[in-house]
Short mmCIF file of C-alpha atoms in Angstrom, two decimals:
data_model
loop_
_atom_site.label_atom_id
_atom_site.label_comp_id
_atom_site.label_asym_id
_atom_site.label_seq_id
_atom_site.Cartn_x
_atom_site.Cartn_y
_atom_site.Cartn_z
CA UNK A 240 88.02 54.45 -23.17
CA UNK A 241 89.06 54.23 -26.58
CA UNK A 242 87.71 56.84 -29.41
CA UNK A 243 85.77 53.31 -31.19
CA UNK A 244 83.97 53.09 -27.84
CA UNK A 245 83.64 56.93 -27.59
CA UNK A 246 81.68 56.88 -30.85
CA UNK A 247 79.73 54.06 -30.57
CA UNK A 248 78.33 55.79 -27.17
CA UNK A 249 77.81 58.57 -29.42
CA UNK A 250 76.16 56.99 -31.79
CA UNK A 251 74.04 54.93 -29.18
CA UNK A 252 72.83 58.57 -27.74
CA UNK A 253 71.80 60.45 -31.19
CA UNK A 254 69.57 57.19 -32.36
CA UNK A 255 68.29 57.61 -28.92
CA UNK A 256 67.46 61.12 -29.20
CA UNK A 257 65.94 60.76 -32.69
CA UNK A 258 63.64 57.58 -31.21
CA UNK A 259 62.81 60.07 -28.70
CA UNK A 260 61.90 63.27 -30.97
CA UNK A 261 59.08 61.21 -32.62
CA UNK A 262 56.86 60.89 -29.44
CA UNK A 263 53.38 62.62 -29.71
CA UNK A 264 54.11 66.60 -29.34
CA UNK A 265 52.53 68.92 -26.73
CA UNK A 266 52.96 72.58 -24.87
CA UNK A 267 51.58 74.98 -23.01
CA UNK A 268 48.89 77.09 -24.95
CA UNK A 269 50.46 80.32 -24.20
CA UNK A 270 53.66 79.52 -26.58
CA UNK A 271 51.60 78.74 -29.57
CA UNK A 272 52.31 81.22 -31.18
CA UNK A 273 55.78 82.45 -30.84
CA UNK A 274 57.07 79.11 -29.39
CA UNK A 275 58.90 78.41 -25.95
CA UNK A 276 62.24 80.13 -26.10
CA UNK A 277 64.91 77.34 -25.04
CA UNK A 278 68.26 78.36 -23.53
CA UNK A 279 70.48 76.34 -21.02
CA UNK A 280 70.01 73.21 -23.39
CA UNK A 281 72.46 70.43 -22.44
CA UNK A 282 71.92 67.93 -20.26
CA UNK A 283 74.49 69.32 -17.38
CA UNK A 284 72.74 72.84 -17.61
CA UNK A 285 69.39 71.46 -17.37
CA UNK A 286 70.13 70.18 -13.99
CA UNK A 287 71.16 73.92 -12.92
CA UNK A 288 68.63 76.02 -13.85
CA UNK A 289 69.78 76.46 -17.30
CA UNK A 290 72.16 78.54 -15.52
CA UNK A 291 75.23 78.93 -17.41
CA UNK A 292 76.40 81.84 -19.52
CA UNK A 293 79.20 82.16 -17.87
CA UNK A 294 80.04 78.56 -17.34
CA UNK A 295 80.74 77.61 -20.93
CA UNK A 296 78.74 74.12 -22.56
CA UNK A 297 80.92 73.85 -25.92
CA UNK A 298 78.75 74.26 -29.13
CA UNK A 299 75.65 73.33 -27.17
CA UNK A 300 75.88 76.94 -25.35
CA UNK A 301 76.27 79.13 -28.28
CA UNK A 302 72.59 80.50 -28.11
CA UNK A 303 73.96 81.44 -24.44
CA UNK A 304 76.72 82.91 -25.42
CA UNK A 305 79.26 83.27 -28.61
CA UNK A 306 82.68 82.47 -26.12
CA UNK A 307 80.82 79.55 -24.46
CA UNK A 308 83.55 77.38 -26.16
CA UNK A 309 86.24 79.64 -25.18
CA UNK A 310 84.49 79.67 -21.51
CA UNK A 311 84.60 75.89 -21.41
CA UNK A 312 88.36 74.97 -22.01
CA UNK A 313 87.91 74.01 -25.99
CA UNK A 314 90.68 76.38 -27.30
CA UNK A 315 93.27 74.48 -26.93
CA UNK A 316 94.79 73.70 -30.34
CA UNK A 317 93.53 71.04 -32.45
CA UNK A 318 90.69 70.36 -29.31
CA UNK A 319 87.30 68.91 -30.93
CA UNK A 320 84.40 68.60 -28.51
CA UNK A 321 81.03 66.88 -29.85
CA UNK A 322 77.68 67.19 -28.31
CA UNK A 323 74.16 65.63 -28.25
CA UNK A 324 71.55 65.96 -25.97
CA UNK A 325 68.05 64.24 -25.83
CA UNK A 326 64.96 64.96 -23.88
CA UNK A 327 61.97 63.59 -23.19
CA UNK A 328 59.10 65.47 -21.92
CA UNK A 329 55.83 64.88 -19.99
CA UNK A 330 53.19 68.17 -20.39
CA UNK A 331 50.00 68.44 -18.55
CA UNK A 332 47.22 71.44 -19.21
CA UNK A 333 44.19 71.42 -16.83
CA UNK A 334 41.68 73.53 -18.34
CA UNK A 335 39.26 74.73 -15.55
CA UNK A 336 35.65 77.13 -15.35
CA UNK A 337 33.47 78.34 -12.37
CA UNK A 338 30.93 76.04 -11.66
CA UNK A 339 27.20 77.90 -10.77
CA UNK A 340 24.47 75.73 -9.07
CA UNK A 341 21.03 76.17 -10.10
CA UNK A 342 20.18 78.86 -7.51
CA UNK A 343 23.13 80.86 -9.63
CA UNK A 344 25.59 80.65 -7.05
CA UNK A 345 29.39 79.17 -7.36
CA UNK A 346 30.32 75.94 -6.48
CA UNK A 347 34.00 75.63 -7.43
CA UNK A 348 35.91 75.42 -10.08
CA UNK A 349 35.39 72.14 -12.07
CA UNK A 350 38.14 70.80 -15.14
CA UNK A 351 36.96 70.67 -18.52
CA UNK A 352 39.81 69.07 -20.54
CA UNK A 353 42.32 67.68 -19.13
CA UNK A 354 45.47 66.70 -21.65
CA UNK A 355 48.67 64.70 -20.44
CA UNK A 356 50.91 64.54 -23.22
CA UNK A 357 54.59 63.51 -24.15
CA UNK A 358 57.54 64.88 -26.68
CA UNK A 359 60.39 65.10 -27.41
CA UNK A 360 63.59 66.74 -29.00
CA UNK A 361 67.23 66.18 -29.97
CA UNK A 362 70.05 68.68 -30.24
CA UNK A 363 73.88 68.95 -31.25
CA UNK A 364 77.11 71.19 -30.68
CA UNK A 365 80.53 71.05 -32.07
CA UNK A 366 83.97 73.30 -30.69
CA UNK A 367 86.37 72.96 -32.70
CA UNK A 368 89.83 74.88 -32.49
CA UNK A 369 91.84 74.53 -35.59
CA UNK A 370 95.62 75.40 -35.33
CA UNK A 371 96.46 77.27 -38.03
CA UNK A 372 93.94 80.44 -36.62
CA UNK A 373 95.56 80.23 -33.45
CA UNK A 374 93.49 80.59 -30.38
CA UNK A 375 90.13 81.00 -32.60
CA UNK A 376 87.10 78.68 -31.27
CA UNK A 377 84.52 77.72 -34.19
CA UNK A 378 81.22 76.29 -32.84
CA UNK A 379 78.53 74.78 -34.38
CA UNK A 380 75.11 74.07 -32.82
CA UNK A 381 72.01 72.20 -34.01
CA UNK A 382 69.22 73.00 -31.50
CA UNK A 383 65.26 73.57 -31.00
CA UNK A 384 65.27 77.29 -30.58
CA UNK A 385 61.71 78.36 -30.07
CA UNK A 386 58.87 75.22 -29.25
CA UNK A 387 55.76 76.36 -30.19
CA UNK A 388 54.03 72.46 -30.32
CA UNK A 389 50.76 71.65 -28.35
CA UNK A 390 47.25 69.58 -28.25
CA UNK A 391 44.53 70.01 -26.82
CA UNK A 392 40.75 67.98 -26.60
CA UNK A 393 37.85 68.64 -24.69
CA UNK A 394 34.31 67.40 -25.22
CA UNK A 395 30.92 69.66 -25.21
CA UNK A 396 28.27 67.38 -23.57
CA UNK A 397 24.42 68.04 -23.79
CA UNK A 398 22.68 69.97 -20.33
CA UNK A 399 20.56 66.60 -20.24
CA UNK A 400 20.48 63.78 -17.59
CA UNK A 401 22.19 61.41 -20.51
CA UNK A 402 25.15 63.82 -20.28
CA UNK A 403 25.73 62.72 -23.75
CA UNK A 404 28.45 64.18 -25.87
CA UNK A 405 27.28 66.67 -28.31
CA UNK A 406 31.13 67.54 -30.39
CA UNK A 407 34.66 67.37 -29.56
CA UNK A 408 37.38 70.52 -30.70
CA UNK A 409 40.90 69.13 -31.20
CA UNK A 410 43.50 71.63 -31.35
CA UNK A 411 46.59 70.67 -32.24
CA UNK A 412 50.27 72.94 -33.30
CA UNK A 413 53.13 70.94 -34.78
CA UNK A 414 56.80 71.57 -35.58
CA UNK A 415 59.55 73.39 -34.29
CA UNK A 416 61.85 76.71 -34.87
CA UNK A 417 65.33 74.92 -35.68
CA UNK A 418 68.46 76.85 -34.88
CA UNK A 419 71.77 76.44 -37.07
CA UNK A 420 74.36 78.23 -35.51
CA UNK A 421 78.14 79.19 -36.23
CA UNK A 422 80.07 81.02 -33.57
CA UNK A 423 83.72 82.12 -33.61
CA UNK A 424 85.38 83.45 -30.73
CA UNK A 425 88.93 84.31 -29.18
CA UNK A 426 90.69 84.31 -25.63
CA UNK A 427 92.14 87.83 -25.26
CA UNK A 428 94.62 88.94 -22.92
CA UNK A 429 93.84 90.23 -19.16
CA UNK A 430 91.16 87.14 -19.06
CA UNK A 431 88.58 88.83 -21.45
CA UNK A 432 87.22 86.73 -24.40
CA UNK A 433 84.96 87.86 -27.01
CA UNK A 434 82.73 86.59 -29.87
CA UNK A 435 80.35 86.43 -32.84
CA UNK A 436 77.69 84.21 -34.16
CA UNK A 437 75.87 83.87 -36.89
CA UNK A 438 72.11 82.13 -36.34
CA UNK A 439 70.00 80.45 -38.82
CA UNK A 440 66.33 79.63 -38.34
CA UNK A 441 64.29 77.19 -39.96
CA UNK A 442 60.90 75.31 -39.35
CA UNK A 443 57.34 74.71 -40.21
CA UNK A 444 54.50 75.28 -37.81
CA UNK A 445 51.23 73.41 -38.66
CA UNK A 446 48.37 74.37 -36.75
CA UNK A 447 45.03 72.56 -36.83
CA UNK A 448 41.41 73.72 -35.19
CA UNK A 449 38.95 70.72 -35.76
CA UNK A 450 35.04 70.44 -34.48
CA UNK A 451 33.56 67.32 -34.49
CA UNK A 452 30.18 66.70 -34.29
CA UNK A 453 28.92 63.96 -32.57
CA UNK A 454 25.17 64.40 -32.59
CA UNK A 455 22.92 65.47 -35.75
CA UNK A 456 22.42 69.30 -35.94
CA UNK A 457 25.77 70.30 -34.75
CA UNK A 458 27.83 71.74 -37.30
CA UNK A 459 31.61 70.67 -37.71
CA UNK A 460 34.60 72.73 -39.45
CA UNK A 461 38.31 72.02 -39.31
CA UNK A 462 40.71 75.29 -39.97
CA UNK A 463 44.27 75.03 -41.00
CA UNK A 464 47.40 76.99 -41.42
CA UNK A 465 50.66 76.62 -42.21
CA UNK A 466 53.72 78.23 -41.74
CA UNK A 467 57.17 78.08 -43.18
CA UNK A 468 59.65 80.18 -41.61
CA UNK A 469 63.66 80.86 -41.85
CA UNK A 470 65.50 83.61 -40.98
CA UNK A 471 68.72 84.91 -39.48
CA UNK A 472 70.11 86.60 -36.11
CA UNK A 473 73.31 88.06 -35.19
CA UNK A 474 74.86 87.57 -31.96
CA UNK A 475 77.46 88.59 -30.16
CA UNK A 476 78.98 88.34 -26.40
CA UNK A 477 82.13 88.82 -24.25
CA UNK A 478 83.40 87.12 -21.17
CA UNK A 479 86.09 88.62 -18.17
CA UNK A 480 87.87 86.28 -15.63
CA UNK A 481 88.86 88.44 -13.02
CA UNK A 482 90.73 85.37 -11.26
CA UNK A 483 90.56 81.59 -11.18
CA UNK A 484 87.43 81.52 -8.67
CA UNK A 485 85.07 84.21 -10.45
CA UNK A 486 83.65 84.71 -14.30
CA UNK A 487 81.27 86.96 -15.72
CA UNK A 488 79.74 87.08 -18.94
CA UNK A 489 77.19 89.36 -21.24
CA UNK A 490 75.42 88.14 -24.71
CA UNK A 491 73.41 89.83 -27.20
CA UNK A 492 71.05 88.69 -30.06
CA UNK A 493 69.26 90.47 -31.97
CA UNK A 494 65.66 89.43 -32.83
CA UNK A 495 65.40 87.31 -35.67
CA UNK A 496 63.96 88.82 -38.52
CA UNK A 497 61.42 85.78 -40.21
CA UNK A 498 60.53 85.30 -43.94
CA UNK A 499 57.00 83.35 -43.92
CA UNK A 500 55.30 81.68 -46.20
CA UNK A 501 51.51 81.05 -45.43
CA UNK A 502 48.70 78.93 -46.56
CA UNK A 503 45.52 78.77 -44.74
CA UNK A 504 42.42 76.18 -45.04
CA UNK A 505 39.23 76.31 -44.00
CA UNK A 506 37.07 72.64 -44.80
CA UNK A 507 39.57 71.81 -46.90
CA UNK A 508 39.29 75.05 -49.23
CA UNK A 509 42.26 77.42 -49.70
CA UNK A 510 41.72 80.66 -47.75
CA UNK A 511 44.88 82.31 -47.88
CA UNK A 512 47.82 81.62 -50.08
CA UNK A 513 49.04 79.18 -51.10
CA UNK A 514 52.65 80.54 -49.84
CA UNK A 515 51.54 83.99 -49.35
CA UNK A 516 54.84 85.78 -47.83
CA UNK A 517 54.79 87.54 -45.29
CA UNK A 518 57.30 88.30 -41.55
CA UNK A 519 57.49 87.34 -38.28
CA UNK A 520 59.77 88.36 -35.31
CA UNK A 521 61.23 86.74 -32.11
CA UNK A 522 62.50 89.13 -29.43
CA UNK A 523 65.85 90.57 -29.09
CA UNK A 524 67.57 89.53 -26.00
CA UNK A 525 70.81 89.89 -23.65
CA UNK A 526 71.78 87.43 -21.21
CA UNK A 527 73.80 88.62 -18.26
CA UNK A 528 75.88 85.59 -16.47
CA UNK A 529 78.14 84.78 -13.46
CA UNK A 530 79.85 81.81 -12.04
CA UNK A 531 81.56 81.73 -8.67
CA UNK A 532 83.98 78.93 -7.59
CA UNK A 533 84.82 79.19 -3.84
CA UNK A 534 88.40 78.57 -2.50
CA UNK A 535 87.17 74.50 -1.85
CA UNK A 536 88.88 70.98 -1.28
CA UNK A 537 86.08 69.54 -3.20
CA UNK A 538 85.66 71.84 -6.46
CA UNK A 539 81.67 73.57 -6.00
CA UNK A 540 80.52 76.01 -8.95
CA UNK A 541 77.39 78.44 -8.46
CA UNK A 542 76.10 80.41 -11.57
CA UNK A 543 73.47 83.30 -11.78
CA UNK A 544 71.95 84.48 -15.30
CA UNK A 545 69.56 87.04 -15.94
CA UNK A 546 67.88 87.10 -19.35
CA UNK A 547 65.63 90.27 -20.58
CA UNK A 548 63.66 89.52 -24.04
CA UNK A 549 61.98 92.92 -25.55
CA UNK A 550 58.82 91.28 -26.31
CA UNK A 551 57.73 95.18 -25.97
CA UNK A 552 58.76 95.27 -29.83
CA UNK A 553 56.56 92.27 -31.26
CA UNK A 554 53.19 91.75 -32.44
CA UNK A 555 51.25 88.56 -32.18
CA UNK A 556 49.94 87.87 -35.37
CA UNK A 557 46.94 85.75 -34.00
CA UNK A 558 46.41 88.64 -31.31
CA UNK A 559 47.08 91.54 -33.09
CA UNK A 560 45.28 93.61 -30.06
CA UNK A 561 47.43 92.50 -27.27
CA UNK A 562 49.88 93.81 -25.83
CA UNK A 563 53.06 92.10 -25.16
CA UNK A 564 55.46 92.87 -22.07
CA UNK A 565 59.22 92.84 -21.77
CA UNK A 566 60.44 89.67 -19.29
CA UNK A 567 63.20 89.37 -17.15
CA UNK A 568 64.06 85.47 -16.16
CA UNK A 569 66.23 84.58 -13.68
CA UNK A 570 67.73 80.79 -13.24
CA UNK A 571 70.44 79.81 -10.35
CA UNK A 572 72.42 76.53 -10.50
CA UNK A 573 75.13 74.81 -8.12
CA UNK A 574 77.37 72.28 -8.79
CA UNK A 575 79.25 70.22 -6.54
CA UNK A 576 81.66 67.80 -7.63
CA UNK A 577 81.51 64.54 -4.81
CA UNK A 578 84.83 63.01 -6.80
CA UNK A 579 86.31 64.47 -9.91
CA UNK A 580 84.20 62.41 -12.18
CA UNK A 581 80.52 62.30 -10.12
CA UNK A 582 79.40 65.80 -9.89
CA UNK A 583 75.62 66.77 -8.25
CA UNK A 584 73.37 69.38 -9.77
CA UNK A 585 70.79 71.72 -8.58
CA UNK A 586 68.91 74.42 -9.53
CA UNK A 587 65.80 77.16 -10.13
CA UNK A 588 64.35 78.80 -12.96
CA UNK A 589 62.12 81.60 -13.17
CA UNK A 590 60.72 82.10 -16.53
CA UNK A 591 58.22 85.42 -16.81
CA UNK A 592 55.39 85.48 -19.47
CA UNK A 593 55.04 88.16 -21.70
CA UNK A 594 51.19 88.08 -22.43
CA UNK A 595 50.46 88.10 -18.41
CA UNK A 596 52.45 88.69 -15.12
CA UNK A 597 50.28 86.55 -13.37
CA UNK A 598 51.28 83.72 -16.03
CA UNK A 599 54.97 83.17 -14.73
CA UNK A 600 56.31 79.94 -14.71
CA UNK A 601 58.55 78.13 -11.67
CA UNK A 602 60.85 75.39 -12.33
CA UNK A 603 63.08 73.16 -10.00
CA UNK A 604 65.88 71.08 -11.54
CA UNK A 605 68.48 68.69 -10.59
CA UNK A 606 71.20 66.29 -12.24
CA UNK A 607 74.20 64.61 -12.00
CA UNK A 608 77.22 63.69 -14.41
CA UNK A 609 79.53 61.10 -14.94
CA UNK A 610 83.30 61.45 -16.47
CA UNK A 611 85.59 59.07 -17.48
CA UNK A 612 88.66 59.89 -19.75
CA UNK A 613 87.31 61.67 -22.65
CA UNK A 614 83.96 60.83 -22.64
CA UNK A 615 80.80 62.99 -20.15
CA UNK A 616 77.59 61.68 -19.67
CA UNK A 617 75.22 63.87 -18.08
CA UNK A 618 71.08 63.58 -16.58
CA UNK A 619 69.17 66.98 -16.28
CA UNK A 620 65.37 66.69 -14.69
CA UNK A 621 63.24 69.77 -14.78
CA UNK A 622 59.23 70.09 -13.28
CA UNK A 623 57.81 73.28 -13.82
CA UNK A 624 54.28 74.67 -12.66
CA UNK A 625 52.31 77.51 -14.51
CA UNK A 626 48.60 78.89 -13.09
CA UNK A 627 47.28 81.29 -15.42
CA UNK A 628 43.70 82.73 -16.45
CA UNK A 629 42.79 82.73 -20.38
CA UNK A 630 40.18 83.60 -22.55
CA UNK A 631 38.06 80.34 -23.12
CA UNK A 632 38.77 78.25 -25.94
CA UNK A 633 34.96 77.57 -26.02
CA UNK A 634 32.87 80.46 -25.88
CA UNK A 635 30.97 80.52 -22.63
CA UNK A 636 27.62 80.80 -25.28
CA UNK A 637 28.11 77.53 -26.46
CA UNK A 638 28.93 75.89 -22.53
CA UNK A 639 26.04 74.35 -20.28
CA UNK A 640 24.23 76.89 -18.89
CA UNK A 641 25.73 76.53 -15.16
CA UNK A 642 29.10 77.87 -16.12
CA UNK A 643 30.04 81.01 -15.25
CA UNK A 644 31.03 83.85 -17.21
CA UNK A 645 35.01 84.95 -17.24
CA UNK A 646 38.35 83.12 -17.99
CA UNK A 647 39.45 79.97 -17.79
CA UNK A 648 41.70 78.48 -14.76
CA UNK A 649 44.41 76.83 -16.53
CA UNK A 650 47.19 74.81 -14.40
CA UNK A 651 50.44 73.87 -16.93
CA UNK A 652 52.65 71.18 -15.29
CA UNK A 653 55.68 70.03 -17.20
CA UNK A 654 58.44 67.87 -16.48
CA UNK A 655 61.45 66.79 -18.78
CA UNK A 656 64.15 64.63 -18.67
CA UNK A 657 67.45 65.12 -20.39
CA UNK A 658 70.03 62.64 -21.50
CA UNK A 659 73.38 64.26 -22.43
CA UNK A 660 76.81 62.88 -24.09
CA UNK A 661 80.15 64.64 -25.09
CA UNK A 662 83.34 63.25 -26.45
CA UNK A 663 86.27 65.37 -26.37
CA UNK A 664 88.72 64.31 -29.25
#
């Protein structure tokens, strides 16, 4: 394939991914506030767990790791490797309560908003290794970082046989945490490598609580905030190849330190701000990687990562009161390689929440790849399941007299497709 038909399938990928990016935005209500923390993001380590710190993805993996382009064969002199990867996402959040009968005792639990909702994102990476450094790696990545987006709509109906509907609450978070990134690393002797990056955050979080009223006597409000946030992380990681067959690798970021600028509303009235400033945090975090390639006539690659995030350190500035806990995730992937250019992907992910342990999260993945001269084209496909109890979004004062008192039951189901392309020039 020529380098016009390289970039025209280039081209052909990142309008796809920006088509895709536009699509009505929605998450898990647990990540509202901090955002879902996204690592693993091409297409190929999708399909393995978004296992790969050790496996090297090019500019794409430098929120894995600083030597990912070193890891992943792009130091060659003069070697230019371009990356973009597009998903697109379906989320489902099945908001449950206990059920009481009228001789007070429970029935089951019974759904009381149920929201099925689609999104999307796009991302980029760049290696680049220019020969007069000799041997340096510069990456470059363009990626959502932390996703905090959601919506939610459930209806309050009146305890009277015409069941009619007395208000609706819409709640509703938009935007994303961007991540601008610029990595250098270096292939040292004895197979060690070693690295630096530089990470820039930007985004704006819009958050919107509506009530409306849908009979006469019910009062309505909408409140509104928004945030404008950029900061900066350093990062920094180090790879060994003890031989041809095994890899390991070790990152560490610091937590990003966030300038924000707030403005609240409340019925369209200023509340706070406009623009007061004030500072939010993510988590530091290390990721811990391996990747083992067995002695095999047909080339098969298994990774391990462990991530910790000290979530121990933050405060959530909606939840001042609770407590946060440190996570430890764990993903496993395996590739296998049928011909040189058709490899199969598998993997698991097991993602830890840090307001509950009995809010974890499970996800299965698979892919596949195809290669043909200088051009990759990868498919990752993730579905993930969350069960988790939470405070009400309704207080139980203002339900129908035959729910129950206590949390919600809230079942998160998520699955994503992603669509990857790299040209190596």
């Amino acid at each position: 394939m020529n380098h016009r038909a390289a970039w025209l399938a280039l081209i052909g990928v990142l309008l796809g991914c920006a088509w895709g990016a536009g699509h009505v935005l929605a998450a898990s209500s647990l990540d509202r506030s901090f955002g879902t923390p996204e690592l693993g993001l091409s297409a190929r380590l999708r399909g393995m767990g978004g296992a790969g710190g050790a496996l090297g993805d090019g500019g794409l993996g430098l929120l894995d790791n600083p030597v990912s382009a070193v890891l992943s064969g792009d130091d060659a002199p003069g070697a230019l490797r371009l990356q973009a990867s597009g998903d697109l996402a379906r989320q489902s959040e099945d908001r449950m309560v206990p059920l009481y009968d009228t001789f007070d005792d429970y029935v089951h639990e019974t759904a009381i908003a149920i929201n099925d909702h689609g999104y999307g994102a796009v991302n980029f990476g760049l290696a680049y290794a220019p020969r007069p450094l000799g041997g340096f790696v510069l990456s470059l990545s363009s990626v959502e970082a932390w996703d905090p987006r959601y919506d939610y709509q459930d209806e309050r109906r009146s305890t009277a046989t015409t069941d009619q509907i007395v208000a609706e609450r819409f709640i509703t978070t938009t935007g994303a945490l961007r991540e601008t990134g610029f990595g250098l690393a270096h292939a040292l002797p004895f197979g060690l490598s070693a690295g630096a990056a530089l990470h820039v955050y930007m985004g704006t979080f819009d958050d919107r609580d509506a009530l409306v009223p849908r009979q006469n006597g019910v009062t309505g409000y909408v409140n509104e905030t928004r945030r404008a946030l950029h900061g900066v992380s350093l990062a920094l990681g180090a790879a060994w190849r003890a031989n041809e067959r095994l890899t390991g690798a070790v990152s560490w970021e610091s937590g990003p330190r966030l300038s924000s600028k707030v403005t609240s509303w409340a019925n369209d009235s200023v509340v706070v701000g406009p623009d007061v400033v004030m500072h939010e945090f993510r988590p530091p975090r290390v990721h811990m990687s391996s990747a083992y390639r067995p002695r095999n006539t047909v080339r098969t690659t298994f990774a391990a990562d462990v991530v910790w995030c000290g979530w121990s350190q933050l405060t959530d500035i909606d939840e001042p009161s609770q407590p946060l806990l440190d996570t430890w995730d764990v993903r496993f992937g395996l590739e296998h390689r049928f011909v040189p250019s058709l490899p199969g992907r598998m993997g698991f992910r097991y993602e830890r929440c840090p307001y509950s342990r009995e809010a974890d999260r499970a996800w299965f993945t698979f892919g596949m790849g195809w290669q043909v001269q200088r051009v990759a084209i990868d498919a990752g496909f993730e579905v993930g399941k969350r069960s988790s109890r939470q405070d009400p979004l309704w207080p139980r004062a203002e339900q129908a007299g035959s729910v129950g008192a206590g949390q919600d039951l809230v079942q998160d189901t998520s699955g994503r497709a992603t669509l990857g392309l790299e040209v190596k020039l």
